Coordinates of C-alpha atoms in Angstrom, one line a residue:
G344 CA 25.8 29.8 82.3
G345 CA 23.0 31.9 81.4
S346 CA 21.8 30.5 78.4
K347 CA 18.6 28.5 78.9
Q348 CA 19.4 25.0 77.5
M349 CA 16.7 22.8 76.0
V350 CA 16.8 19.5 77.3
G351 CA 17.0 16.8 74.3
I352 CA 14.3 13.9 75.2
S353 CA 14.1 10.9 72.8
Q354 CA 12.5 7.7 73.3
V355 CA 15.0 4.4 73.2
A356 CA 12.4 1.8 73.9
P357 CA 8.9 1.8 74.2
H358 CA 9.1 2.7 77.8
I359 CA 12.8 4.3 78.4
Y360 CA 13.4 7.9 77.4
Q361 CA 17.1 9.3 77.2
I362 CA 17.3 12.4 78.5
G363 CA 20.5 14.9 77.8
P364 CA 23.2 15.5 77.2
V365 CA 22.8 16.8 80.8
G366 CA 26.4 17.9 82.0
H367 CA 27.0 21.3 80.6
V368 CA 31.0 20.6 81.3
F369 CA 30.3 16.5 80.5
D370 CA 28.9 17.5 77.4
D371 CA 28.0 13.8 76.7
V372 CA 26.4 12.7 80.1
M373 CA 22.9 11.2 79.6
V374 CA 20.1 10.2 82.0
Y375 CA 17.5 7.4 81.3
L376 CA 13.8 7.2 82.8
V377 CA 12.8 4.1 83.0
T378 CA 8.1 4.3 83.1
G379 CA 6.2 1.7 84.4
Q380 CA 3.2 2.3 86.8
K381 CA 6.5 4.0 89.0
V382 CA 9.5 5.5 87.4
A383 CA 13.2 5.1 87.9
L384 CA 15.7 7.5 86.7
I385 CA 18.9 6.1 85.8
E386 CA 21.8 8.3 86.8
A387 CA 21.4 11.9 88.6
G388 CA 24.0 13.9 86.3
P389 CA 25.6 16.7 88.1
A390 CA 23.4 18.7 90.3
I391 CA 23.4 21.8 87.3
S392 CA 21.4 19.2 85.2
V393 CA 18.6 18.6 87.8
P394 CA 16.4 21.4 86.4
L395 CA 16.6 19.9 83.3
I396 CA 15.7 16.6 84.5
L397 CA 12.6 18.1 86.2
E398 CA 11.6 19.8 83.1
A399 CA 11.8 16.4 81.0
L400 CA 9.7 15.0 83.7
Q401 CA 7.1 17.7 83.0
K402 CA 7.4 17.4 79.2
L403 CA 6.7 13.8 79.7
E404 CA 3.9 14.6 82.0
I405 CA 5.3 12.4 84.6
E406 CA 4.5 13.6 88.1
P407 CA 7.6 13.6 90.1
A408 CA 5.7 11.6 93.0
R409 CA 6.0 8.8 90.6
L410 CA 9.5 8.6 90.5
A411 CA 10.5 5.7 92.9
Y412 CA 14.0 5.2 92.5
I413 CA 17.3 7.3 91.5
I414 CA 19.8 4.9 90.0
P415 CA 23.3 6.3 89.8
T416 CA 25.5 3.9 88.2
H417 CA 28.4 5.0 90.6
I418 CA 29.6 7.7 92.6
H419 CA 31.2 10.0 90.4
I420 CA 30.1 13.6 90.0
D421 CA 28.8 13.6 86.4
H422 CA 26.7 10.5 87.5
V423 CA 25.5 11.0 90.9
G424 CA 26.1 15.0 91.7
G425 CA 22.2 15.7 91.3
A426 CA 21.1 13.1 93.4
G427 CA 21.2 14.6 96.8
L428 CA 19.2 17.7 95.3
L429 CA 16.8 15.8 93.5
A430 CA 15.7 13.5 96.3
R431 CA 15.6 16.9 98.4
E432 CA 12.7 18.0 96.1
I433 CA 11.1 14.5 95.7
P434 CA 10.8 13.1 99.5
G435 CA 9.2 9.8 98.4
V436 CA 12.2 8.8 96.0
R437 CA 14.7 6.4 97.1
V438 CA 18.8 6.6 95.7
V439 CA 19.6 3.2 94.9
A440 CA 23.4 2.4 95.9
H441 CA 25.9 -0.3 95.8
P442 CA 26.9 -1.6 99.6
R443 CA 30.1 0.2 99.1
A444 CA 28.6 3.6 97.9
S445 CA 25.7 4.5 100.7
R446 CA 28.6 6.1 103.2
H447 CA 29.7 8.5 100.4
L448 CA 26.0 9.4 99.7
L449 CA 25.3 10.0 103.2
D450 CA 28.7 12.0 103.8
P451 CA 29.8 13.3 100.2
T452 CA 33.1 15.0 101.9
R453 CA 35.8 12.5 100.1
L454 CA 33.5 12.8 97.1
I455 CA 33.7 16.4 97.1
A456 CA 37.5 16.2 97.8
A457 CA 38.2 13.8 95.3
T458 CA 36.1 15.7 92.6
R459 CA 38.1 19.1 93.8
Q460 CA 41.4 17.4 93.0
L461 CA 40.0 16.7 89.5
F462 CA 38.1 19.5 88.2
G463 CA 39.1 22.5 91.0
D464 CA 36.3 24.7 92.1
F465 CA 33.6 22.8 90.7
E466 CA 30.5 23.9 92.2
N467 CA 29.8 26.9 89.6
E468 CA 30.3 24.9 86.6
L469 CA 28.6 21.5 88.0
G470 CA 26.6 22.5 91.1
P471 CA 26.9 21.6 94.6
I472 CA 26.9 18.0 95.8
H473 CA 24.3 17.4 98.8
P474 CA 23.9 14.6 101.0
V475 CA 21.2 12.2 100.7
S476 CA 19.3 11.6 103.8
E477 CA 19.7 7.7 105.2
A478 CA 15.9 7.6 105.0
Q479 CA 16.3 8.0 101.4
I480 CA 19.0 5.9 100.6
Y481 CA 18.2 2.2 99.3
V482 CA 20.8 -0.4 99.6
A483 CA 21.1 -2.9 96.5
Q484 CA 22.4 -6.3 96.6
D485 CA 24.0 -7.8 93.7
G486 CA 21.2 -9.9 91.6
E487 CA 18.2 -7.8 93.3
T488 CA 15.2 -7.0 91.1
L489 CA 13.7 -3.9 91.7
S490 CA 9.9 -3.6 90.8
L491 CA 8.2 -0.5 88.9
G492 CA 4.8 -2.7 88.9
T493 CA 4.5 -3.1 85.4
E494 CA 8.3 -3.0 84.9
E495 CA 11.5 -4.8 86.5
L496 CA 15.2 -3.9 87.0
K497 CA 18.2 -6.2 87.9
I498 CA 20.6 -4.9 89.8
V499 CA 24.1 -6.3 88.9
H500 CA 27.5 -5.3 90.8
S501 CA 30.1 -4.5 88.3
P502 CA 33.3 -3.3 90.0
G503 CA 36.0 -2.4 87.9
H504 CA 35.7 1.2 87.0
A505 CA 35.3 2.2 90.5
P506 CA 34.6 -0.5 93.3
H507 CA 31.2 0.7 93.9
H508 CA 29.6 0.6 90.4
L509 CA 26.5 -1.2 89.2
C510 CA 24.7 -1.7 86.3
I511 CA 20.9 -2.0 85.6
F512 CA 19.4 -4.6 83.4
D513 CA 16.1 -3.7 82.0
M514 CA 13.9 -7.0 82.0
R515 CA 11.7 -6.0 79.4
S516 CA 14.3 -4.6 76.5
R517 CA 17.0 -6.6 77.5
G518 CA 18.8 -3.3 77.8
L519 CA 21.5 -2.6 79.8
F520 CA 22.5 0.3 81.8
C521 CA 26.2 -0.1 81.7
G522 CA 27.0 3.1 83.3
E523 CA 31.0 3.0 82.5
A524 CA 31.5 -0.8 83.2
L525 CA 31.5 -1.4 79.0
G526 CA 33.7 1.3 78.1
C527 CA 32.6 5.3 77.7
Y528 CA 31.2 5.4 74.4
P529 CA 32.0 3.6 70.9
M530 CA 33.7 5.8 68.4
P531 CA 31.3 6.9 65.3
E532 CA 33.1 4.5 63.1
G533 CA 31.3 1.7 65.6
N534 CA 34.6 -0.2 65.8
F535 CA 36.3 0.9 68.6
V536 CA 35.0 1.4 72.4
I537 CA 36.8 3.7 74.6
P538 CA 37.7 1.9 77.7
G539 CA 36.2 3.1 80.7
A540 CA 39.2 3.7 83.2
A541 CA 39.0 6.5 85.5
P542 CA 41.3 7.2 88.4
P543 CA 41.5 6.7 91.3
D544 CA 40.2 3.2 91.5
F545 CA 40.2 1.7 88.2
D546 CA 41.1 -2.3 88.3
L547 CA 41.7 -3.5 85.2
E548 CA 41.2 -7.2 86.5
L549 CA 37.8 -6.6 87.9
Y550 CA 36.8 -4.6 84.5
L551 CA 37.4 -7.8 82.4
E552 CA 35.7 -10.1 85.2
T553 CA 32.8 -7.7 84.7
I554 CA 32.7 -7.5 81.2
G555 CA 32.4 -11.2 81.6
K556 CA 29.6 -10.8 83.5
L557 CA 27.6 -8.5 81.9
E558 CA 28.3 -10.7 78.7
K559 CA 26.3 -13.8 80.2
L560 CA 23.3 -11.7 80.5
E561 CA 23.0 -11.5 76.9
P562 CA 21.8 -7.6 76.6
E563 CA 20.6 -6.6 73.4
M564 CA 20.8 -3.0 73.5
L565 CA 23.6 -0.6 75.7
F566 CA 22.5 2.3 77.5
Y567 CA 25.6 4.0 78.0
S568 CA 25.7 6.8 80.4
H569 CA 28.0 9.0 78.1
D570 CA 26.8 9.4 74.9
G571 CA 24.0 7.3 73.8
V572 CA 22.7 4.0 72.9
G573 CA 24.5 0.8 71.4
H574 CA 22.5 -2.1 69.6
Q575 CA 24.8 -4.5 68.8
A576 CA 25.3 -5.3 72.2
K577 CA 27.6 -8.6 71.4
R578 CA 29.9 -7.0 69.2
L579 CA 30.2 -3.9 71.1
I580 CA 31.2 -5.9 74.4
Q581 CA 33.7 -7.8 72.3
L582 CA 35.2 -4.8 71.4
V583 CA 35.6 -3.2 74.5
R584 CA 37.2 -6.1 75.9
E585 CA 39.8 -5.9 72.9
S586 CA 40.4 -2.2 73.7
V587 CA 41.0 -2.4 77.5
R588 CA 43.4 -4.9 76.7
A589 CA 45.0 -3.0 73.9
Y590 CA 45.3 0.2 76.1
A591 CA 46.9 -2.0 78.6
D592 CA 49.3 -3.6 76.4
I593 CA 50.3 -0.1 75.2
I594 CA 50.5 1.7 78.5
L595 CA 52.3 -0.4 80.7
P596 CA 55.3 -1.1 78.3
A597 CA 55.3 2.6 77.9
M598 CA 55.4 3.3 81.5
R599 CA 58.2 1.0 82.2
G600 CA 60.2 2.8 79.3
G601 CA 59.9 6.0 81.2
D602 CA 57.1 7.5 79.2
D603 CA 54.9 10.3 80.7
S604 CA 50.9 10.7 80.2
S605 CA 51.1 12.6 77.5
Q606 CA 53.5 10.5 75.5
I607 CA 51.3 7.5 76.6
T608 CA 48.4 9.7 74.9
K609 CA 50.2 9.4 71.6
K610 CA 50.8 6.5 71.5
L611 CA 47.5 5.4 72.2
E612 CA 46.1 8.1 69.6
A613 CA 48.3 6.7 66.8
Y614 CA 46.7 2.9 67.9
V615 CA 43.1 4.2 67.8
S616 CA 44.0 6.3 64.4
S617 CA 44.7 3.1 62.7
I618 CA 41.7 1.0 63.9
V619 CA 39.2 3.7 62.8
S620 CA 41.5 5.0 59.7
R621 CA 41.1 8.5 60.6
P622 CA 43.4 10.7 62.9
V623 CA 42.1 10.8 66.5
E624 CA 42.6 13.3 69.0
L625 CA 41.9 11.6 72.8
T626 CA 41.5 15.1 74.8
C627 CA 39.9 12.9 78.1
P628 CA 43.1 12.4 80.4
R629 CA 40.9 10.2 82.8
P630 CA 41.5 6.5 80.9
V631 CA 45.5 7.4 80.6
Q632 CA 45.6 8.5 84.3
G633 CA 43.4 5.4 85.7
Y634 CA 45.7 3.0 84.1
M635 CA 48.7 4.6 85.2
A636 CA 47.3 4.9 88.9
Y637 CA 46.4 0.8 88.7
F638 CA 49.8 0.2 87.4
E639 CA 51.4 1.9 89.8
R640 CA 49.3 0.9 92.9
N641 CA 50.3 -2.9 92.0
G642 CA 53.9 -2.1 91.4
L643 CA 54.0 -3.1 87.8
A644 CA 55.0 -0.1 86.7
A645 CA 58.8 0.4 88.0
K646 CA 61.2 2.0 85.3
G647 CA 62.9 -0.8 83.8
S648 CA 61.0 -3.8 85.4

């Protein structure tokens, strides 16, 4: 768009800033800066958000050369789309990747094809997806700690939303950058969290396993990549576990009964509305598509089964 977007910056912990929303089309995508002697950017947003991120660094008087790491939680365009472009701008930075994600950073052909399938010709709206050079990719193992000099970030492999999803645990604030591993975002009422299911790779079993794994870290805050910061981490983790199971309990019987995705969405809307006590419209089709793909892949959804 021609209009100049002003970027919102808010301090969410003494050393952590939330920047966003940066997504343009994804109007709820947030990125975060963890500032130590060196700095880490959690999520890169789509490429269209790179100027906003650079502008935020300038406003916070952070020299781009201090940026040591870009850490996308996973390889979907709203989280990683801008990583290649940013890495090009800042030669010293490393893009941190799950072992299963590094090849998609090096060669984003499959990511571009999958994005096109979901969003059509996305480049005008979201910006292109550039590869990251091999020298700038850092593959992080589960449980590994990255140092920013004065701050430490623990990398936690967290499959389910995608096989290559990772979360980042900030040791000082005990804040967890949870990507979409603990749902997308809580409803304003605070008593329901939308499950972080998306096609093509959502895995219900792994998603529930990951929730248990992240719960053991005992985080005090959740930094969601969509929408914002959750303060009652323990309760929010319990809520996402409930909603992930509830969605499954609604979607699977509906599929077996021959419902299509719009009929299933209506059933979910009725369920969520009953919990938050107001009419809810679920406009994003991706969670339903994610569950349906999972049940089909596992041969669970045959009509009349």
